[in-house]
Amino acid sequence: MMAEKRIDPPTGTETVGHEWDGIEELDTPMPRWWVWTFIACVIFAIGYVAVYPAIPMAEKATTGTLGWSSRGQLSAEMQAEKGRRAPMLTALSRIPIERLPQDSALMQQAVAGGRAAFQVNCVQCHGSGAAGSGGYPNLNDDDWLWGGDLKAIEYTLVHGIRHPGDVATRTSMMPAFDGILSPAEIGQVTGHVLSLTGKAAANPSGAAIFATNCASCHGQNGKGSRAFGAPNLADAIWLYGSSEQEIRRQILAPRHGVMPAWQGRLDPVTIRMLAAYVHSLGGGEDFVEVAEDPAVQVDEQP
């Protein structure tokens, strides 16, 4: 129901002009401080629109009279950071990687950069702590198929492992012995492999089979060969498991993991920093100068 506007006697305030069941609404004005604050906000908004990017257009927003943008600020900050890091990156690209530990400050910076690159590119397989999992190597230990010095690690990162399309990739291939050895012989050689780490008693028959079929790659003592990328079977570090069933499976139908070649995906300096980080995890080896004879440089052969 509608009623004419009137002054409410108790408050002295004009009503809005309508009433319902005897209840009327007062037309109480806004506090003056609120009104002035609202006007100030409107003035500020008009100034903001004029000075900063604010109005979306078809392809971009209005630039504002200052020409500032958050993207432009980020780009400037990134360029400044790039300039700050340039001397370190240049030094890292020029120093022979095997000499990197001799420059402790540069090595420390390389490890820090490699840690960041590892979190982006490597944790998916090796884990955030580089401890690996079934089929993915633990990079914290000192078990290396092709060598654990900086130069060998860098080579592996550059060319990968069994990476299709890279002729220099690290390659090793264990044959499947299903059909080559009888089930009884598989059991015997499995027992011998278990005995190498003390998990089973000596198995002379298995040792003889091992010497005939496996020692050419793994060595007579089962300690592997970096020339072939053959793992050490006597160090109790296993990629696919150390139980009798898992070892038997690997003999019958070997699994061969693939690591991508990072050249072309990452720049050479980032790869070098990754090598420094992996080397620093605890299992890194010292670089040893070897003769120029290719037969001696087994760690550098794919």
mmCIF file of C-alpha atoms in Angstrom:
data_model
loop_
_atom_site.group_PDB
_atom_site.id
_atom_site.type_symbol
_atom_site.label_atom_id
_atom_site.label_comp_id
_atom_site.label_asym_id
_atom_site.label_seq_id
_atom_site.Cartn_x
_atom_site.Cartn_y
_atom_site.Cartn_z
ATOM 1 C CA MET A 1 0.000 0.000 0.000
ATOM 2 C CA MET A 2 1.223 3.469 -0.814
ATOM 3 C CA ALA A 3 1.194 6.469 1.471
ATOM 4 C CA GLU A 4 2.342 10.011 0.879
ATOM 5 C CA LYS A 5 5.749 11.008 2.063
ATOM 6 C CA ARG A 6 5.762 12.611 5.474
ATOM 7 C CA ILE A 7 8.116 13.504 8.265
ATOM 8 C CA ASP A 8 8.444 10.825 10.925
ATOM 9 C CA PRO A 9 7.888 12.678 14.225
ATOM 10 C CA PRO A 10 10.153 10.565 16.475
ATOM 11 C CA THR A 11 13.189 10.816 14.148
ATOM 12 C CA GLY A 12 12.443 13.893 12.097
ATOM 13 C CA THR A 13 13.283 11.916 8.942
ATOM 14 C CA GLU A 14 11.154 11.853 5.801
ATOM 15 C CA THR A 15 9.593 8.510 4.881
ATOM 16 C CA VAL A 16 9.960 6.946 1.419
ATOM 17 C CA GLY A 17 6.220 7.068 0.828
ATOM 18 C CA HIS A 18 5.037 3.503 1.191
ATOM 19 C CA GLU A 19 3.631 1.533 4.105
ATOM 20 C CA TRP A 20 2.719 -2.067 4.819
ATOM 21 C CA ASP A 21 0.688 -3.197 7.732
ATOM 22 C CA GLY A 22 1.576 -0.022 9.571
ATOM 23 C CA ILE A 23 5.294 -0.315 8.906
ATOM 24 C CA GLU A 24 6.963 2.556 7.039
ATOM 25 C CA GLU A 25 10.509 2.918 5.705
ATOM 26 C CA LEU A 26 12.554 5.982 6.533
ATOM 27 C CA ASP A 27 14.478 7.729 3.735
ATOM 28 C CA THR A 28 17.636 8.037 5.860
ATOM 29 C CA PRO A 29 20.408 9.784 3.905
ATOM 30 C CA MET A 30 23.849 8.195 3.523
ATOM 31 C CA PRO A 31 26.519 9.394 5.960
ATOM 32 C CA ARG A 32 28.486 12.272 4.496
ATOM 33 C CA TRP A 33 31.797 10.450 4.943
ATOM 34 C CA TRP A 34 30.456 7.497 2.884
ATOM 35 C CA VAL A 35 29.249 9.815 0.087
ATOM 36 C CA TRP A 36 32.611 11.573 -0.160
ATOM 37 C CA THR A 37 34.441 8.226 -0.104
ATOM 38 C CA PHE A 38 32.249 6.990 -2.969
ATOM 39 C CA ILE A 39 32.962 10.151 -4.984
ATOM 40 C CA ALA A 40 36.696 9.755 -4.335
ATOM 41 C CA CYS A 41 36.558 6.138 -5.567
ATOM 42 C CA VAL A 42 34.818 7.235 -8.762
ATOM 43 C CA ILE A 43 37.462 9.905 -9.381
ATOM 44 C CA PHE A 44 40.238 7.387 -8.651
ATOM 45 C CA ALA A 45 38.685 4.859 -11.069
ATOM 46 C CA ILE A 46 38.526 7.442 -13.864
ATOM 47 C CA GLY A 47 42.182 8.338 -13.263
ATOM 48 C CA TYR A 48 43.206 4.658 -13.151
ATOM 49 C CA VAL A 49 41.484 3.939 -16.472
ATOM 50 C CA ALA A 50 43.306 6.882 -18.041
ATOM 51 C CA VAL A 51 46.760 6.035 -16.661
ATOM 52 C CA TYR A 52 46.901 2.193 -16.575
ATOM 53 C CA PRO A 53 45.727 -0.639 -18.901
ATOM 54 C CA ALA A 54 42.083 -1.124 -18.058
ATOM 55 C CA ILE A 55 39.608 -1.421 -20.945
ATOM 56 C CA PRO A 56 39.726 -4.730 -22.874
ATOM 57 C CA MET A 57 39.775 -4.359 -26.648
ATOM 58 C CA ALA A 58 39.585 -6.920 -29.473
ATOM 59 C CA GLU A 59 43.260 -7.942 -29.299
ATOM 60 C CA LYS A 60 44.653 -6.103 -26.267
ATOM 61 C CA ALA A 61 43.674 -3.694 -23.518
ATOM 62 C CA THR A 62 44.102 0.054 -23.567
ATOM 63 C CA THR A 63 47.734 0.886 -22.752
ATOM 64 C CA GLY A 64 47.148 3.934 -20.538
ATOM 65 C CA THR A 65 49.098 7.172 -20.589
ATOM 66 C CA LEU A 66 52.008 5.677 -18.583
ATOM 67 C CA GLY A 67 52.495 2.808 -21.010
ATOM 68 C CA TRP A 68 52.971 0.403 -18.070
ATOM 69 C CA SER A 69 51.844 -3.233 -17.995
ATOM 70 C CA SER A 70 52.500 -6.170 -15.708
ATOM 71 C CA ARG A 71 53.819 -8.154 -18.692
ATOM 72 C CA GLY A 72 56.189 -5.356 -19.574
ATOM 73 C CA GLN A 73 57.406 -5.163 -15.983
ATOM 74 C CA LEU A 74 57.946 -8.937 -15.889
ATOM 75 C CA SER A 75 59.836 -8.808 -19.192
ATOM 76 C CA ALA A 76 62.091 -6.046 -17.874
ATOM 77 C CA GLU A 77 62.778 -7.960 -14.670
ATOM 78 C CA MET A 78 63.575 -11.124 -16.637
ATOM 79 C CA GLN A 79 65.947 -9.216 -18.890
ATOM 80 C CA ALA A 80 67.662 -7.750 -15.849
ATOM 81 C CA GLU A 81 68.012 -11.205 -14.301
ATOM 82 C CA LYS A 82 69.324 -12.569 -17.593
ATOM 83 C CA GLY A 83 71.947 -9.843 -17.635
ATOM 84 C CA ARG A 84 72.908 -10.602 -14.052
ATOM 85 C CA ARG A 85 73.361 -14.295 -14.820
ATOM 86 C CA ALA A 86 75.107 -13.799 -18.153
ATOM 87 C CA PRO A 87 78.692 -13.835 -16.778
ATOM 88 C CA MET A 88 78.048 -17.059 -14.880
ATOM 89 C CA LEU A 89 76.416 -18.756 -17.879
ATOM 90 C CA THR A 90 79.248 -17.664 -20.149
ATOM 91 C CA ALA A 91 81.855 -18.993 -17.732
ATOM 92 C CA LEU A 92 79.930 -22.244 -17.373
ATOM 93 C CA SER A 93 79.743 -22.707 -21.154
ATOM 94 C CA ARG A 94 83.482 -22.177 -21.599
ATOM 95 C CA ILE A 95 85.002 -24.214 -18.787
ATOM 96 C CA PRO A 96 85.652 -27.921 -19.538
ATOM 97 C CA ILE A 97 83.067 -29.716 -17.467
ATOM 98 C CA GLU A 98 85.650 -32.009 -15.882
ATOM 99 C CA ARG A 99 87.386 -28.885 -14.503
ATOM 100 C CA LEU A 100 84.178 -27.458 -13.029
ATOM 101 C CA PRO A 101 84.768 -28.744 -9.450
ATOM 102 C CA GLN A 102 88.003 -26.725 -9.348
ATOM 103 C CA ASP A 103 85.916 -23.517 -9.364
ATOM 104 C CA SER A 104 83.846 -23.952 -6.200
ATOM 105 C CA ALA A 105 81.760 -20.785 -6.703
ATOM 106 C CA LEU A 106 80.877 -21.680 -10.288
ATOM 107 C CA MET A 107 80.162 -25.272 -9.286
ATOM 108 C CA GLN A 108 77.801 -24.074 -6.557
ATOM 109 C CA GLN A 109 75.908 -21.874 -9.025
ATOM 110 C CA ALA A 110 75.730 -24.722 -11.544
ATOM 111 C CA VAL A 111 74.312 -27.087 -8.912
ATOM 112 C CA ALA A 112 71.670 -24.515 -7.936
ATOM 113 C CA GLY A 113 70.625 -24.029 -11.563
ATOM 114 C CA GLY A 114 70.642 -27.773 -12.166
ATOM 115 C CA ARG A 115 68.412 -28.357 -9.155
ATOM 116 C CA ALA A 116 65.785 -26.036 -10.633
ATOM 117 C CA ALA A 117 66.049 -27.685 -14.071
ATOM 118 C CA PHE A 118 65.782 -31.136 -12.465
ATOM 119 C CA GLN A 119 62.508 -30.227 -10.748
ATOM 120 C CA VAL A 120 61.018 -29.228 -14.102
ATOM 121 C CA ASN A 121 62.367 -31.954 -16.398
ATOM 122 C CA CYS A 122 63.445 -35.021 -14.401
ATOM 123 C CA VAL A 123 61.276 -35.569 -11.324
ATOM 124 C CA GLN A 124 58.556 -37.265 -13.387
ATOM 125 C CA CYS A 125 60.766 -40.372 -13.626
ATOM 126 C CA HIS A 126 63.504 -40.022 -10.998
ATOM 127 C CA GLY A 127 61.345 -38.462 -8.271
ATOM 128 C CA SER A 128 61.684 -35.130 -6.463
ATOM 129 C CA GLY A 129 64.555 -36.504 -4.377
ATOM 130 C CA ALA A 130 66.160 -38.316 -7.352
ATOM 131 C CA ALA A 131 65.691 -41.635 -5.542
ATOM 132 C CA GLY A 132 64.039 -43.230 -8.574
ATOM 133 C CA SER A 133 61.644 -46.181 -8.469
ATOM 134 C CA GLY A 134 61.158 -49.513 -10.219
ATOM 135 C CA GLY A 135 62.809 -49.168 -13.631
ATOM 136 C CA TYR A 136 64.032 -45.618 -12.930
ATOM 137 C CA PRO A 137 67.567 -45.337 -11.496
ATOM 138 C CA ASN A 138 68.348 -43.866 -8.096
ATOM 139 C CA LEU A 139 70.728 -40.997 -8.808
ATOM 140 C CA ASN A 140 71.821 -40.689 -5.166
ATOM 141 C CA ASP A 141 73.843 -43.901 -5.057
ATOM 142 C CA ASP A 142 77.190 -44.711 -6.681
ATOM 143 C CA ASP A 143 75.904 -47.313 -9.140
ATOM 144 C CA TRP A 144 76.581 -46.152 -12.715
ATOM 145 C CA LEU A 145 76.191 -48.096 -15.945
ATOM 146 C CA TRP A 146 78.342 -45.799 -18.099
ATOM 147 C CA GLY A 147 80.253 -43.767 -15.519
ATOM 148 C CA GLY A 148 79.432 -41.216 -12.862
ATOM 149 C CA ASP A 149 81.929 -38.434 -13.517
ATOM 150 C CA LEU A 150 80.722 -35.080 -14.810
ATOM 151 C CA LYS A 151 81.716 -35.754 -18.393
ATOM 152 C CA ALA A 152 79.993 -39.139 -18.514
ATOM 153 C CA ILE A 153 76.813 -37.768 -16.917
ATOM 154 C CA GLU A 154 76.742 -34.870 -19.368
ATOM 155 C CA TYR A 155 77.135 -37.297 -22.293
ATOM 156 C CA THR A 156 74.210 -39.371 -21.030
ATOM 157 C CA LEU A 157 72.039 -36.286 -20.666
ATOM 158 C CA VAL A 158 72.942 -35.026 -24.140
ATOM 159 C CA HIS A 159 72.385 -38.299 -26.010
ATOM 160 C CA GLY A 160 70.015 -40.180 -23.721
ATOM 161 C CA ILE A 161 69.695 -43.925 -23.325
ATOM 162 C CA ARG A 162 68.267 -45.951 -26.213
ATOM 163 C CA HIS A 163 66.814 -42.728 -27.572
ATOM 164 C CA PRO A 164 65.458 -43.262 -31.100
ATOM 165 C CA GLY A 165 67.027 -40.988 -33.684
ATOM 166 C CA ASP A 166 70.263 -40.267 -31.807
ATOM 167 C CA VAL A 167 73.060 -42.346 -33.299
ATOM 168 C CA ALA A 168 75.309 -41.600 -30.318
ATOM 169 C CA THR A 169 72.782 -42.577 -27.656
ATOM 170 C CA ARG A 170 73.839 -44.887 -24.836
ATOM 171 C CA THR A 171 72.837 -48.402 -25.830
ATOM 172 C CA SER A 172 72.950 -51.767 -24.125
ATOM 173 C CA MET A 173 70.784 -54.738 -24.955
ATOM 174 C CA MET A 174 70.438 -57.903 -22.893
ATOM 175 C CA PRO A 175 69.107 -60.857 -24.905
ATOM 176 C CA ALA A 176 66.053 -62.781 -23.800
ATOM 177 C CA PHE A 177 67.175 -66.237 -22.668
ATOM 178 C CA ASP A 178 63.754 -67.789 -22.994
ATOM 179 C CA GLY A 179 64.364 -70.621 -25.451
ATOM 180 C CA ILE A 180 68.143 -70.318 -25.151
ATOM 181 C CA LEU A 181 68.338 -71.780 -21.648
ATOM 182 C CA SER A 182 66.059 -74.461 -20.271
ATOM 183 C CA PRO A 183 63.808 -73.705 -17.263
ATOM 184 C CA ALA A 184 66.196 -75.671 -15.061
ATOM 185 C CA GLU A 185 69.178 -73.678 -16.315
ATOM 186 C CA ILE A 186 67.283 -70.425 -15.791
ATOM 187 C CA GLY A 187 66.685 -71.464 -12.190
ATOM 188 C CA GLN A 188 70.343 -72.340 -11.691
ATOM 189 C CA VAL A 189 71.702 -69.104 -13.103
ATOM 190 C CA THR A 190 69.122 -67.168 -11.063
ATOM 191 C CA GLY A 191 70.437 -68.884 -7.968
ATOM 192 C CA HIS A 192 73.991 -67.908 -8.907
ATOM 193 C CA VAL A 193 73.005 -64.256 -9.413
ATOM 194 C CA LEU A 194 71.313 -64.256 -6.008
ATOM 195 C CA SER A 195 74.470 -65.719 -4.457
ATOM 196 C CA LEU A 196 76.550 -62.779 -5.743
ATOM 197 C CA THR A 197 74.943 -60.542 -3.097
ATOM 198 C CA GLY A 198 74.706 -63.205 -0.402
ATOM 199 C CA LYS A 199 70.986 -63.824 -0.831
ATOM 200 C CA ALA A 200 71.485 -67.486 -1.723
ATOM 201 C CA ALA A 201 74.066 -70.215 -1.342
ATOM 202 C CA ALA A 202 76.709 -70.734 -4.017
ATOM 203 C CA ASN A 203 75.397 -72.534 -7.097
ATOM 204 C CA PRO A 204 78.270 -74.148 -9.072
ATOM 205 C CA SER A 205 76.000 -75.231 -11.928
ATOM 206 C CA GLY A 206 74.568 -71.713 -12.205
ATOM 207 C CA ALA A 207 78.070 -70.244 -12.071
ATOM 208 C CA ALA A 208 79.095 -72.384 -15.035
ATOM 209 C CA ILE A 209 76.043 -71.304 -17.016
ATOM 210 C CA PHE A 210 76.733 -67.684 -16.072
ATOM 211 C CA ALA A 211 80.348 -67.966 -17.241
ATOM 212 C CA THR A 212 79.222 -69.273 -20.620
ATOM 213 C CA ASN A 213 76.279 -66.970 -21.293
ATOM 214 C CA CYS A 214 76.578 -63.857 -19.109
ATOM 215 C CA ALA A 215 80.206 -63.206 -18.214
ATOM 216 C CA SER A 216 81.014 -61.654 -21.602
ATOM 217 C CA CYS A 217 79.024 -58.575 -20.524
ATOM 218 C CA HIS A 218 78.714 -58.790 -16.744
ATOM 219 C CA GLY A 219 82.206 -60.152 -16.112
ATOM 220 C CA GLN A 220 83.236 -63.394 -14.436
ATOM 221 C CA ASN A 221 82.585 -61.893 -11.005
ATOM 222 C CA GLY A 222 79.297 -60.280 -12.068
ATOM 223 C CA LYS A 223 80.545 -56.739 -11.453
ATOM 224 C CA GLY A 224 79.450 -55.504 -14.852
ATOM 225 C CA SER A 225 81.190 -53.578 -17.595
ATOM 226 C CA ARG A 226 80.806 -49.917 -18.489
ATOM 227 C CA ALA A 227 81.993 -50.695 -21.993
ATOM 228 C CA PHE A 228 78.656 -52.445 -22.563
ATOM 229 C CA GLY A 229 76.498 -50.637 -20.017
ATOM 230 C CA ALA A 230 76.147 -53.957 -18.215
ATOM 231 C CA PRO A 231 75.038 -53.530 -14.591
ATOM 232 C CA ASN A 232 76.973 -54.731 -11.575
ATOM 233 C CA LEU A 233 75.080 -57.755 -10.217
ATOM 234 C CA ALA A 234 77.160 -58.017 -7.057
ATOM 235 C CA ASP A 235 76.412 -54.663 -5.396
ATOM 236 C CA ALA A 236 72.844 -55.312 -4.176
ATOM 237 C CA ILE A 237 71.527 -52.350 -6.208
ATOM 238 C CA TRP A 238 68.761 -53.481 -8.522
ATOM 239 C CA LEU A 239 66.799 -51.540 -11.110
ATOM 240 C CA TYR A 240 63.921 -53.990 -11.561
ATOM 241 C CA GLY A 241 64.006 -55.824 -8.217
ATOM 242 C CA SER A 242 66.178 -58.386 -6.456
ATOM 243 C CA SER A 243 63.761 -61.201 -5.682
ATOM 244 C CA GLU A 244 64.157 -64.582 -7.344
ATOM 245 C CA GLN A 245 60.986 -64.015 -9.365
ATOM 246 C CA GLU A 246 62.100 -60.589 -10.574
ATOM 247 C CA ILE A 247 65.572 -61.779 -11.546
ATOM 248 C CA ARG A 248 64.116 -64.765 -13.386
ATOM 249 C CA ARG A 249 61.751 -62.466 -15.271
ATOM 250 C CA GLN A 250 64.616 -60.206 -16.309
ATOM 251 C CA ILE A 251 66.590 -63.185 -17.624
ATOM 252 C CA LEU A 252 63.632 -64.554 -19.561
ATOM 253 C CA ALA A 253 62.331 -61.256 -20.986
ATOM 254 C CA PRO A 254 64.620 -58.318 -20.205
ATOM 255 C CA ARG A 255 63.197 -54.831 -19.832
ATOM 256 C CA HIS A 256 65.136 -51.972 -21.385
ATOM 257 C CA GLY A 257 64.366 -48.465 -20.196
ATOM 258 C CA VAL A 258 64.573 -45.367 -22.370
ATOM 259 C CA MET A 259 65.822 -41.938 -21.324
ATOM 260 C CA PRO A 260 65.298 -39.048 -23.747
ATOM 261 C CA ALA A 261 68.211 -37.211 -25.315
ATOM 262 C CA TRP A 262 68.060 -33.679 -23.938
ATOM 263 C CA GLN A 263 70.047 -31.970 -26.680
ATOM 264 C CA GLY A 264 67.594 -29.893 -28.684
ATOM 265 C CA ARG A 265 65.214 -29.804 -25.732
ATOM 266 C CA LEU A 266 67.484 -27.998 -23.302
ATOM 267 C CA ASP A 267 70.335 -25.633 -24.072
ATOM 268 C CA PRO A 268 73.903 -26.899 -23.497
ATOM 269 C CA VAL A 269 74.455 -24.793 -20.374
ATOM 270 C CA THR A 270 71.270 -26.099 -18.720
ATOM 271 C CA ILE A 271 72.356 -29.663 -19.516
ATOM 272 C CA ARG A 272 75.738 -28.891 -17.967
ATOM 273 C CA MET A 273 74.032 -27.560 -14.830
ATOM 274 C CA LEU A 274 71.891 -30.693 -14.663
ATOM 275 C CA ALA A 275 75.044 -32.824 -14.865
ATOM 276 C CA ALA A 276 76.562 -30.815 -12.003
ATOM 277 C CA TYR A 277 73.445 -31.289 -9.878
ATOM 278 C CA VAL A 278 73.228 -35.043 -10.481
ATOM 279 C CA HIS A 279 76.949 -35.349 -9.773
ATOM 280 C CA SER A 280 76.457 -33.523 -6.459
ATOM 281 C CA LEU A 281 73.759 -35.865 -5.162
ATOM 282 C CA GLY A 282 76.244 -38.188 -3.506
ATOM 283 C CA GLY A 283 77.327 -40.738 -6.074
ATOM 284 C CA GLY A 284 79.354 -38.543 -8.387
ATOM 285 C CA GLU A 285 82.781 -39.809 -9.356
ATOM 286 C CA ASP A 286 86.010 -37.933 -10.007
ATOM 287 C CA PHE A 287 87.035 -37.519 -13.615
ATOM 288 C CA VAL A 288 90.044 -39.632 -14.533
ATOM 289 C CA GLU A 289 92.176 -38.765 -17.551
ATOM 290 C CA VAL A 290 92.619 -41.762 -19.833
ATOM 291 C CA ALA A 291 94.667 -42.487 -22.931
ATOM 292 C CA GLU A 292 93.466 -41.599 -26.400
ATOM 293 C CA ASP A 293 93.079 -45.279 -27.282
ATOM 294 C CA PRO A 294 89.342 -45.770 -28.021
ATOM 295 C CA ALA A 295 89.552 -49.231 -26.504
ATOM 296 C CA VAL A 296 90.503 -47.646 -23.182
ATOM 297 C CA GLN A 297 87.917 -44.857 -23.190
ATOM 298 C CA VAL A 298 85.051 -47.198 -22.396
ATOM 299 C CA ASP A 299 83.129 -44.643 -20.331
ATOM 300 C CA GLU A 300 82.779 -42.349 -23.325
ATOM 301 C CA GLN A 301 81.428 -44.955 -25.730
ATOM 302 C CA PRO A 302 77.653 -45.067 -26.234
#
